[in-house]
Each structure stands twice: as structure tokens, then as C-alpha cells.
Amino acid sequence: MRRAEVKGVSEPIGSGDVIDELRRRYDRFTQSQKRIAKYIVEHSQAVAFSTVDQMAAELDVNPSTIVRFTYRLGLNGFPDLQEHMRDLVRGRLSRTGDPVNESHVAGHLAGTSFGASLSHDWQNLHRAIAGINPDMFAKAVSMLVRGRRIYVVAGFSTLPVGHYFALILDRLRGDISLLAANDAFATSRMVEMNTEDCVVAFTFPRYAAATHRIVLWAKENKAKVVAVTDSPISAVGQIADVVLLAPSSGTGMQNSLVAPMAIANALLNGVAAAKGTTALERYSRHDRLMNRWDAFLLKIGGGE
């Protein structure tokens, strides 16, 4: 099959990341193409080292459908897609080393449900670290430092991560608003949102509809959006300015929030480092006030 025979060929992908390209074009794909895109995003290692026939069998599509899809991306067929995915996988492995070290730590828990859960969380955290793009992370930190006002959005089971993030960020800098999915006051706080503001959205399956609506409003008002989510092609991931990936699958009925919390904490530490003494002084003033009010049993700084 020749590329010239395929209609609607897009601009060549060049050296860009295939995952970013899939995210950018996702809304323009057909339903079958979205299935292929989702598989590539979620099974990058399988795509890198399997054949087109094997991938087609997993998706229950004709191999030629996958080949045509690669041409639509601007690639030179399935081998070109594989080469991009192999580069991606090799980059992740080189950043994190041996991915099975948890077996040395959790070996005494083998065969237990809680051991399986802890090992799975370890793997989620490993995948989150491997997938971090340092430039994108630095961009997110810059948005959090420079933004006039920061809106933190989360819903349902993800709300505790958003609450923690907003609480600590408020100690590092001012003008923080936490917008929960069921918050009756969220609308009044959103009306002043503009291009100088930044929204941080924590969203994971089954993806709170209210979080998506708030992000759409933010984009309409040209505010910057940082998404902490499990997939670059999630509804919020597709439209965010920066996407930070955190696997959230769990071994039980609920999501695991270990990796999302680690990403949140890393962002907070990035903001603290970027703001330097300004953040330290603000944090210290907060601690002195809380000590004065006897908020904690353990006081910091000799009970000041």
C-alpha cells in the first residue's frame, strides 16, 4: 500500500512524540481509530514489540486498518510506529532502571490481597516516574508560580488529592481556590477566571463530569490548564495545556491514588523550590499562627 493512495494524510509527525500527536488529533478520529489510539496509549510496550497482525487480533480489526491509521498520523507505516514506540519505551526504562524491585521488598506478602495491592501501587508509581517529561513538569510548575489565581479542581474519590494539593499550595502562595464537583459556591468563584489564571485538574476514571465542565470554562476564558490524569486522551487530557500522567488502576473496585498523590507532591515541591525564600517565609508565618492557636499537639520551632 502506498501512502499516496490514502486519503486525508496529515502533516508528517517528524520527531515528535506519537502520544502527543494522538492526543492532539483524538477528537478528529472515527470510533475505530479512537480504539486504535487508546490501545497505543495504554499498551505502548506491546505495540513496540508485537506484529501488526498481533495488534489487529487484540483489537479485532483488519491489519490494514492499523496500517492506514499510521499513515493518517503521518508515519511511514506500522514499522515506523513501532520505532517511535520503542524509543518511548527505551527512554522510560533508562530513566527508572529495573521495574521489578518491589519483589525484593514485598516478597513476604506474596499470595495475599494486600501484597498484590501494594505491589500494584509500586508499579503505578514506577510508571508515573518513567512517563514524566521534565520540560512539561517544569512548565506546569512555572504556571503555578506565575498564575494570578490557581483553581484546583477535583471530584468524588479524587477530591482528597485536590484538597491536599490546594491546602499545601495555599501555604506556599496566595489566591488558591478549591473547586469540588458538588461545591455550590464554585460558580461564583469561576466568573472572574481569565488568561492570567491557572487551573489544576485531577481527573481519573470514571472522570467527574463537573471537572470537565470547569476545564471547558477555563479554556473558554483562556486560562492555563494543567491536567493530572491517567491518559493523554482522557476528556480533560485532550484539551489541557500540560498533561502529567499518573496511573490510577487498582487491584480492587476503587482507583489507586498513590501515583496521583506523588505527582501532586512533586508539583508542590517544585513550586516551593521555584519561589524560594518567599514560599519559606509564607509557610513559616502560617506555622507560627497555627502554633499560636494550638492547632497541633506537636509544635514546630520551639513552640513559637
mmCIF file of C-alpha atoms in Angstrom:
data_model
loop_
_atom_site.group_PDB
_atom_site.id
_atom_site.type_symbol
_atom_site.label_atom_id
_atom_site.label_comp_id
_atom_site.label_asym_id
_atom_site.label_seq_id
_atom_site.Cartn_x
_atom_site.Cartn_y
_atom_site.Cartn_z
ATOM 1 C CA MET A 1 0.000 0.000 0.000
ATOM 2 C CA ARG A 2 1.380 3.406 -0.931
ATOM 3 C CA ARG A 3 0.881 6.497 1.204
ATOM 4 C CA ALA A 4 -0.290 8.454 -1.860
ATOM 5 C CA GLU A 5 -3.322 6.186 -2.058
ATOM 6 C CA VAL A 6 -4.527 7.072 1.422
ATOM 7 C CA LYS A 7 -6.910 9.995 1.689
ATOM 8 C CA GLY A 8 -6.596 12.626 4.356
ATOM 9 C CA VAL A 9 -2.911 12.150 5.139
ATOM 10 C CA SER A 10 -1.825 14.677 7.796
ATOM 11 C CA GLU A 11 1.404 16.585 8.144
ATOM 12 C CA PRO A 12 4.360 14.304 8.909
ATOM 13 C CA ILE A 13 4.872 13.614 12.594
ATOM 14 C CA GLY A 14 8.619 14.113 12.278
ATOM 15 C CA SER A 15 10.493 13.530 15.507
ATOM 16 C CA GLY A 16 7.508 14.438 17.677
ATOM 17 C CA ASP A 17 6.031 12.119 20.271
ATOM 18 C CA VAL A 18 3.361 9.806 18.862
ATOM 19 C CA ILE A 19 1.401 10.010 22.123
ATOM 20 C CA ASP A 20 1.225 13.807 21.923
ATOM 21 C CA GLU A 21 0.123 13.538 18.302
ATOM 22 C CA LEU A 22 -2.650 11.102 19.216
ATOM 23 C CA ARG A 23 -3.812 13.452 21.957
ATOM 24 C CA ARG A 24 -3.857 16.435 19.592
ATOM 25 C CA ARG A 25 -5.868 14.670 16.882
ATOM 26 C CA TYR A 26 -8.046 12.370 19.001
ATOM 27 C CA ASP A 27 -11.324 14.239 18.532
ATOM 28 C CA ARG A 28 -10.998 14.010 14.749
ATOM 29 C CA PHE A 29 -10.680 10.206 14.728
ATOM 30 C CA THR A 30 -13.517 7.805 13.956
ATOM 31 C CA GLN A 31 -14.646 5.412 16.685
ATOM 32 C CA SER A 32 -12.486 2.570 15.326
ATOM 33 C CA GLN A 33 -9.493 4.920 15.085
ATOM 34 C CA LYS A 34 -10.071 6.020 18.681
ATOM 35 C CA ARG A 35 -9.896 2.362 19.731
ATOM 36 C CA ILE A 36 -6.539 2.014 17.990
ATOM 37 C CA ALA A 37 -5.275 5.266 19.535
ATOM 38 C CA LYS A 38 -6.364 4.170 23.010
ATOM 39 C CA TYR A 39 -4.582 0.834 22.573
ATOM 40 C CA ILE A 40 -1.352 2.570 21.525
ATOM 41 C CA VAL A 41 -1.504 4.877 24.538
ATOM 42 C CA GLU A 42 -2.294 2.142 27.064
ATOM 43 C CA HIS A 43 -0.106 -0.650 25.609
ATOM 44 C CA SER A 44 2.957 1.150 24.284
ATOM 45 C CA GLN A 45 5.282 -1.756 25.092
ATOM 46 C CA ALA A 46 3.046 -4.300 23.337
ATOM 47 C CA VAL A 47 2.882 -2.075 20.235
ATOM 48 C CA ALA A 48 6.657 -1.657 20.285
ATOM 49 C CA PHE A 49 7.397 -5.369 20.201
ATOM 50 C CA SER A 50 4.413 -7.144 18.593
ATOM 51 C CA THR A 51 3.434 -7.562 14.961
ATOM 52 C CA VAL A 52 0.663 -5.700 13.208
ATOM 53 C CA ASP A 53 -1.260 -8.991 12.991
ATOM 54 C CA GLN A 54 -0.999 -9.499 16.755
ATOM 55 C CA MET A 55 -2.186 -5.968 17.443
ATOM 56 C CA ALA A 56 -5.048 -6.391 14.961
ATOM 57 C CA ALA A 57 -6.109 -9.602 16.704
ATOM 58 C CA GLU A 58 -6.183 -7.815 20.087
ATOM 59 C CA LEU A 59 -8.379 -5.067 18.648
ATOM 60 C CA ASP A 60 -10.428 -7.379 16.410
ATOM 61 C CA VAL A 61 -9.752 -5.239 13.333
ATOM 62 C CA ASN A 62 -8.127 -5.841 9.961
ATOM 63 C CA PRO A 63 -4.346 -5.251 9.941
ATOM 64 C CA SER A 64 -4.806 -2.876 7.008
ATOM 65 C CA THR A 65 -6.961 -0.657 9.260
ATOM 66 C CA ILE A 66 -3.994 -0.181 11.594
ATOM 67 C CA VAL A 67 -1.624 0.467 8.690
ATOM 68 C CA ARG A 68 -3.939 3.126 7.264
ATOM 69 C CA PHE A 69 -4.157 4.685 10.712
ATOM 70 C CA THR A 70 -0.358 5.023 10.906
ATOM 71 C CA TYR A 71 -0.393 6.817 7.553
ATOM 72 C CA ARG A 72 -3.049 9.175 8.878
ATOM 73 C CA LEU A 73 -0.619 10.087 11.660
ATOM 74 C CA GLY A 74 1.999 10.956 9.066
ATOM 75 C CA LEU A 75 4.101 7.868 9.763
ATOM 76 C CA ASN A 76 5.636 5.515 7.193
ATOM 77 C CA GLY A 77 3.537 2.517 8.124
ATOM 78 C CA PHE A 78 3.458 0.194 11.137
ATOM 79 C CA PRO A 79 7.268 -0.307 11.403
ATOM 80 C CA ASP A 80 7.659 3.461 11.776
ATOM 81 C CA LEU A 81 5.059 3.471 14.565
ATOM 82 C CA GLN A 82 6.952 0.652 16.287
ATOM 83 C CA GLU A 83 10.227 2.546 16.090
ATOM 84 C CA HIS A 84 8.663 5.579 17.749
ATOM 85 C CA MET A 85 7.157 3.386 20.488
ATOM 86 C CA ARG A 86 10.459 1.564 21.047
ATOM 87 C CA ASP A 87 12.173 4.920 21.538
ATOM 88 C CA LEU A 88 9.490 5.815 24.060
ATOM 89 C CA VAL A 89 9.840 2.535 25.958
ATOM 90 C CA ARG A 90 13.653 2.685 25.931
ATOM 91 C CA GLY A 91 13.528 6.233 27.303
ATOM 92 C CA ARG A 92 11.273 5.163 30.167
ATOM 93 C CA LEU A 93 13.460 2.191 31.057
ATOM 94 C CA SER A 94 16.648 4.247 31.001
ATOM 95 C CA ARG A 95 15.122 6.738 33.455
ATOM 96 C CA THR A 96 13.941 4.197 36.021
ATOM 97 C CA GLY A 97 16.086 1.065 35.746
ATOM 98 C CA ASP A 98 14.785 -2.329 36.869
ATOM 99 C CA PRO A 99 10.965 -2.217 37.186
ATOM 100 C CA VAL A 100 10.617 -5.325 39.390
ATOM 101 C CA ASN A 101 12.467 -4.236 42.512
ATOM 102 C CA GLU A 102 9.246 -4.355 44.517
ATOM 103 C CA SER A 103 9.531 -8.159 44.569
ATOM 104 C CA HIS A 104 12.528 -7.843 46.903
ATOM 105 C CA VAL A 105 10.540 -5.664 49.290
ATOM 106 C CA ALA A 106 7.116 -7.335 49.150
ATOM 107 C CA GLY A 107 8.227 -10.960 48.802
ATOM 108 C CA HIS A 108 6.996 -11.806 52.331
ATOM 109 C CA LEU A 109 3.476 -10.663 51.295
ATOM 110 C CA ALA A 110 3.243 -12.959 48.268
ATOM 111 C CA GLY A 111 -0.137 -14.619 47.870
ATOM 112 C CA THR A 112 -2.049 -12.000 49.857
ATOM 113 C CA SER A 113 -4.541 -9.473 48.517
ATOM 114 C CA PHE A 114 -2.843 -6.609 50.345
ATOM 115 C CA GLY A 115 0.539 -7.715 48.997
ATOM 116 C CA ALA A 116 -0.843 -7.632 45.452
ATOM 117 C CA SER A 117 -2.304 -4.184 46.106
ATOM 118 C CA LEU A 118 0.972 -2.778 47.444
ATOM 119 C CA SER A 119 2.966 -4.247 44.553
ATOM 120 C CA HIS A 120 0.481 -2.797 42.069
ATOM 121 C CA ASP A 121 0.813 0.645 43.679
ATOM 122 C CA TRP A 122 4.590 0.336 43.442
ATOM 123 C CA GLN A 123 4.287 -0.391 39.724
ATOM 124 C CA ASN A 124 1.888 2.535 39.230
ATOM 125 C CA LEU A 125 4.394 4.860 40.872
ATOM 126 C CA HIS A 126 7.214 3.434 38.759
ATOM 127 C CA ARG A 127 5.220 4.039 35.562
ATOM 128 C CA ALA A 128 4.378 7.594 36.651
ATOM 129 C CA ILE A 129 8.051 8.412 37.217
ATOM 130 C CA ALA A 130 9.046 6.783 33.916
ATOM 131 C CA GLY A 131 6.472 8.809 31.996
ATOM 132 C CA ILE A 132 7.420 12.243 33.336
ATOM 133 C CA ASN A 133 8.596 14.755 30.758
ATOM 134 C CA PRO A 134 10.900 17.142 32.683
ATOM 135 C CA ASP A 135 10.125 20.065 30.346
ATOM 136 C CA MET A 136 6.368 19.619 30.781
ATOM 137 C CA PHE A 137 6.749 19.299 34.539
ATOM 138 C CA ALA A 138 8.820 22.489 34.663
ATOM 139 C CA LYS A 139 6.176 24.229 32.535
ATOM 140 C CA ALA A 140 3.458 23.172 34.990
ATOM 141 C CA VAL A 141 5.477 24.499 37.931
ATOM 142 C CA SER A 142 6.006 27.803 36.111
ATOM 143 C CA MET A 143 2.251 28.146 35.561
ATOM 144 C CA LEU A 144 1.621 27.519 39.262
ATOM 145 C CA VAL A 145 4.197 30.105 40.271
ATOM 146 C CA ARG A 146 3.209 32.813 37.785
ATOM 147 C CA GLY A 147 -0.579 32.415 37.770
ATOM 148 C CA ARG A 148 -2.621 35.248 39.262
ATOM 149 C CA ARG A 149 -5.037 32.795 40.828
ATOM 150 C CA ILE A 150 -4.838 28.981 40.945
ATOM 151 C CA TYR A 151 -8.009 26.919 40.769
ATOM 152 C CA VAL A 152 -7.701 23.297 41.916
ATOM 153 C CA VAL A 153 -10.441 21.041 40.541
ATOM 154 C CA ALA A 154 -11.262 17.501 41.677
ATOM 155 C CA GLY A 155 -14.334 15.393 42.244
ATOM 156 C CA PHE A 156 -15.599 12.362 44.144
ATOM 157 C CA SER A 157 -12.817 9.936 45.202
ATOM 158 C CA THR A 158 -10.160 12.225 43.672
ATOM 159 C CA LEU A 159 -11.177 15.130 45.925
ATOM 160 C CA PRO A 160 -8.774 14.208 48.776
ATOM 161 C CA VAL A 161 -5.803 14.633 46.404
ATOM 162 C CA GLY A 162 -7.130 18.006 45.236
ATOM 163 C CA HIS A 163 -7.811 19.090 48.824
ATOM 164 C CA TYR A 164 -4.272 18.216 49.938
ATOM 165 C CA PHE A 165 -2.763 19.946 46.907
ATOM 166 C CA ALA A 166 -4.800 23.134 47.407
ATOM 167 C CA LEU A 167 -4.092 23.186 51.164
ATOM 168 C CA ILE A 168 -0.296 22.997 50.789
ATOM 169 C CA LEU A 169 -0.204 25.257 47.719
ATOM 170 C CA ASP A 170 -2.091 27.885 49.727
ATOM 171 C CA ARG A 171 0.707 27.796 52.305
ATOM 172 C CA LEU A 172 3.283 28.392 49.563
ATOM 173 C CA ARG A 173 1.435 31.203 47.733
ATOM 174 C CA GLY A 174 -1.897 33.005 47.942
ATOM 175 C CA ASP A 175 -5.022 33.120 45.754
ATOM 176 C CA ILE A 176 -5.913 29.408 45.752
ATOM 177 C CA SER A 177 -9.461 28.153 45.162
ATOM 178 C CA LEU A 178 -10.538 24.519 45.545
ATOM 179 C CA LEU A 179 -13.472 23.659 43.296
ATOM 180 C CA ALA A 180 -15.162 20.395 44.257
ATOM 181 C CA ALA A 181 -17.627 18.608 41.988
ATOM 182 C CA ASN A 182 -20.529 19.256 44.418
ATOM 183 C CA ASP A 183 -19.444 22.755 45.528
ATOM 184 C CA ALA A 184 -22.401 25.156 45.329
ATOM 185 C CA PHE A 185 -20.035 28.144 45.561
ATOM 186 C CA ALA A 186 -17.789 27.072 42.677
ATOM 187 C CA THR A 187 -19.702 29.049 40.049
ATOM 188 C CA SER A 188 -19.319 32.393 41.824
ATOM 189 C CA ARG A 189 -15.552 31.838 42.161
ATOM 190 C CA MET A 190 -15.208 30.941 38.477
ATOM 191 C CA VAL A 191 -16.804 34.042 36.968
ATOM 192 C CA GLU A 192 -13.589 36.078 37.340
ATOM 193 C CA MET A 193 -11.365 33.458 35.705
ATOM 194 C CA ASN A 194 -9.164 34.887 32.944
ATOM 195 C CA THR A 195 -5.997 34.409 30.929
ATOM 196 C CA GLU A 196 -3.759 35.167 33.926
ATOM 197 C CA ASP A 197 -5.141 32.237 35.906
ATOM 198 C CA CYS A 198 -4.257 28.547 36.029
ATOM 199 C CA VAL A 199 -6.470 25.516 36.635
ATOM 200 C CA VAL A 200 -5.069 22.250 38.002
ATOM 201 C CA ALA A 201 -7.486 19.406 37.304
ATOM 202 C CA PHE A 202 -7.174 15.998 38.964
ATOM 203 C CA THR A 203 -9.327 13.573 36.984
ATOM 204 C CA PHE A 204 -9.369 9.782 36.813
ATOM 205 C CA PRO A 205 -11.860 7.095 35.709
ATOM 206 C CA ARG A 206 -14.786 7.381 35.701
ATOM 207 C CA TYR A 207 -13.928 11.090 35.255
ATOM 208 C CA ALA A 208 -16.173 13.583 37.070
ATOM 209 C CA ALA A 209 -18.346 15.475 34.577
ATOM 210 C CA ALA A 210 -18.135 18.645 36.696
ATOM 211 C CA THR A 211 -14.319 18.647 36.416
ATOM 212 C CA HIS A 212 -14.610 18.506 32.617
ATOM 213 C CA ARG A 213 -17.145 21.351 32.589
ATOM 214 C CA ILE A 214 -14.890 23.566 34.721
ATOM 215 C CA VAL A 215 -11.916 22.895 32.451
ATOM 216 C CA LEU A 216 -14.009 23.758 29.390
ATOM 217 C CA TRP A 217 -14.950 27.034 31.072
ATOM 218 C CA ALA A 218 -11.273 27.690 31.829
ATOM 219 C CA LYS A 219 -10.301 27.150 28.191
ATOM 220 C CA GLU A 220 -13.161 29.394 27.052
ATOM 221 C CA ASN A 221 -11.718 32.134 29.259
ATOM 222 C CA LYS A 222 -8.152 31.401 28.083
ATOM 223 C CA ALA A 223 -6.877 30.269 31.487
ATOM 224 C CA LYS A 224 -3.982 27.779 31.509
ATOM 225 C CA VAL A 225 -4.844 24.175 32.391
ATOM 226 C CA VAL A 226 -2.633 21.536 33.987
ATOM 227 C CA ALA A 227 -4.208 18.073 33.940
ATOM 228 C CA VAL A 228 -3.101 15.319 36.301
ATOM 229 C CA THR A 229 -4.815 12.311 34.772
ATOM 230 C CA ASP A 230 -4.289 8.705 33.720
ATOM 231 C CA SER A 231 -4.331 9.192 29.950
ATOM 232 C CA PRO A 232 -3.410 11.941 27.479
ATOM 233 C CA ILE A 233 -6.611 11.157 25.583
ATOM 234 C CA SER A 234 -8.948 11.478 28.566
ATOM 235 C CA ALA A 235 -11.531 14.230 28.046
ATOM 236 C CA VAL A 236 -9.543 16.743 30.109
ATOM 237 C CA GLY A 237 -6.170 15.447 28.902
ATOM 238 C CA GLN A 238 -7.024 16.302 25.304
ATOM 239 C CA ILE A 239 -7.621 19.993 25.992
ATOM 240 C CA ALA A 240 -5.107 20.754 28.773
ATOM 241 C CA ASP A 241 -2.009 22.859 28.131
ATOM 242 C CA VAL A 242 0.113 20.445 30.168
ATOM 243 C CA VAL A 243 -0.693 16.792 30.883
ATOM 244 C CA LEU A 244 1.030 14.941 33.739
ATOM 245 C CA LEU A 245 0.259 11.229 33.691
ATOM 246 C CA ALA A 246 -0.388 9.218 36.854
ATOM 247 C CA PRO A 247 -1.636 5.609 36.527
ATOM 248 C CA SER A 248 -4.643 5.103 38.804
ATOM 249 C CA SER A 249 -5.702 1.488 38.272
ATOM 250 C CA GLY A 250 -6.167 -0.540 41.447
ATOM 251 C CA THR A 251 -6.482 -4.200 42.290
ATOM 252 C CA GLY A 252 -9.848 -3.648 43.979
ATOM 253 C CA MET A 253 -13.037 -1.866 42.988
ATOM 254 C CA GLN A 254 -11.559 1.574 43.643
ATOM 255 C CA ASN A 255 -8.849 3.594 41.918
ATOM 256 C CA SER A 256 -5.396 3.818 43.451
ATOM 257 C CA LEU A 257 -4.376 7.388 44.296
ATOM 258 C CA VAL A 258 -0.745 6.645 45.186
ATOM 259 C CA ALA A 259 0.741 7.887 41.895
ATOM 260 C CA PRO A 260 -1.596 10.936 41.641
ATOM 261 C CA MET A 261 -0.613 11.952 45.181
ATOM 262 C CA ALA A 262 3.084 11.555 44.337
ATOM 263 C CA ILE A 263 2.694 13.798 41.267
ATOM 264 C CA ALA A 264 0.816 16.357 43.386
ATOM 265 C CA ASN A 265 3.579 16.313 45.976
ATOM 266 C CA ALA A 266 6.288 16.693 43.331
ATOM 267 C CA LEU A 267 4.478 19.739 41.904
ATOM 268 C CA LEU A 268 4.275 21.292 45.373
ATOM 269 C CA ASN A 269 7.981 20.758 45.961
ATOM 270 C CA GLY A 270 8.679 22.256 42.548
ATOM 271 C CA VAL A 271 6.692 25.374 43.451
ATOM 272 C CA ALA A 272 8.472 25.653 46.798
ATOM 273 C CA ALA A 273 11.877 25.438 45.099
ATOM 274 C CA ALA A 274 10.901 27.954 42.404
ATOM 275 C CA LYS A 275 9.545 30.527 44.864
ATOM 276 C CA GLY A 276 12.452 30.042 47.273
ATOM 277 C CA THR A 277 12.522 32.280 50.346
ATOM 278 C CA THR A 278 9.126 33.798 49.527
ATOM 279 C CA ALA A 279 7.426 30.414 49.938
ATOM 280 C CA LEU A 280 9.506 29.567 53.021
ATOM 281 C CA GLU A 281 8.586 32.830 54.764
ATOM 282 C CA ARG A 282 4.890 32.404 53.967
ATOM 283 C CA TYR A 283 4.945 28.784 55.179
ATOM 284 C CA SER A 284 6.728 29.816 58.393
ATOM 285 C CA ARG A 285 4.190 32.575 59.116
ATOM 286 C CA HIS A 286 1.422 30.039 58.690
ATOM 287 C CA ASP A 287 3.103 27.645 61.137
ATOM 288 C CA ARG A 288 3.579 30.393 63.726
ATOM 289 C CA LEU A 289 -0.096 31.279 63.528
ATOM 290 C CA MET A 290 -1.178 27.643 63.843
ATOM 291 C CA ASN A 291 1.141 27.198 66.838
ATOM 292 C CA ARG A 292 -0.351 30.286 68.480
ATOM 293 C CA TRP A 293 -3.808 28.738 68.096
ATOM 294 C CA ASP A 294 -2.624 25.380 69.471
ATOM 295 C CA ALA A 295 -3.792 23.648 66.293
ATOM 296 C CA PHE A 296 -1.372 20.725 66.687
ATOM 297 C CA LEU A 297 -0.086 18.578 69.532
ATOM 298 C CA LEU A 298 3.432 18.754 68.045
ATOM 299 C CA LYS A 299 4.763 22.285 67.712
ATOM 300 C CA ILE A 300 7.489 23.380 65.295
ATOM 301 C CA GLY A 301 10.297 25.818 66.065
ATOM 302 C CA GLY A 302 10.281 25.517 69.841
ATOM 303 C CA GLY A 303 6.616 26.418 70.227
ATOM 304 C CA GLU A 304 6.775 29.858 68.666
#
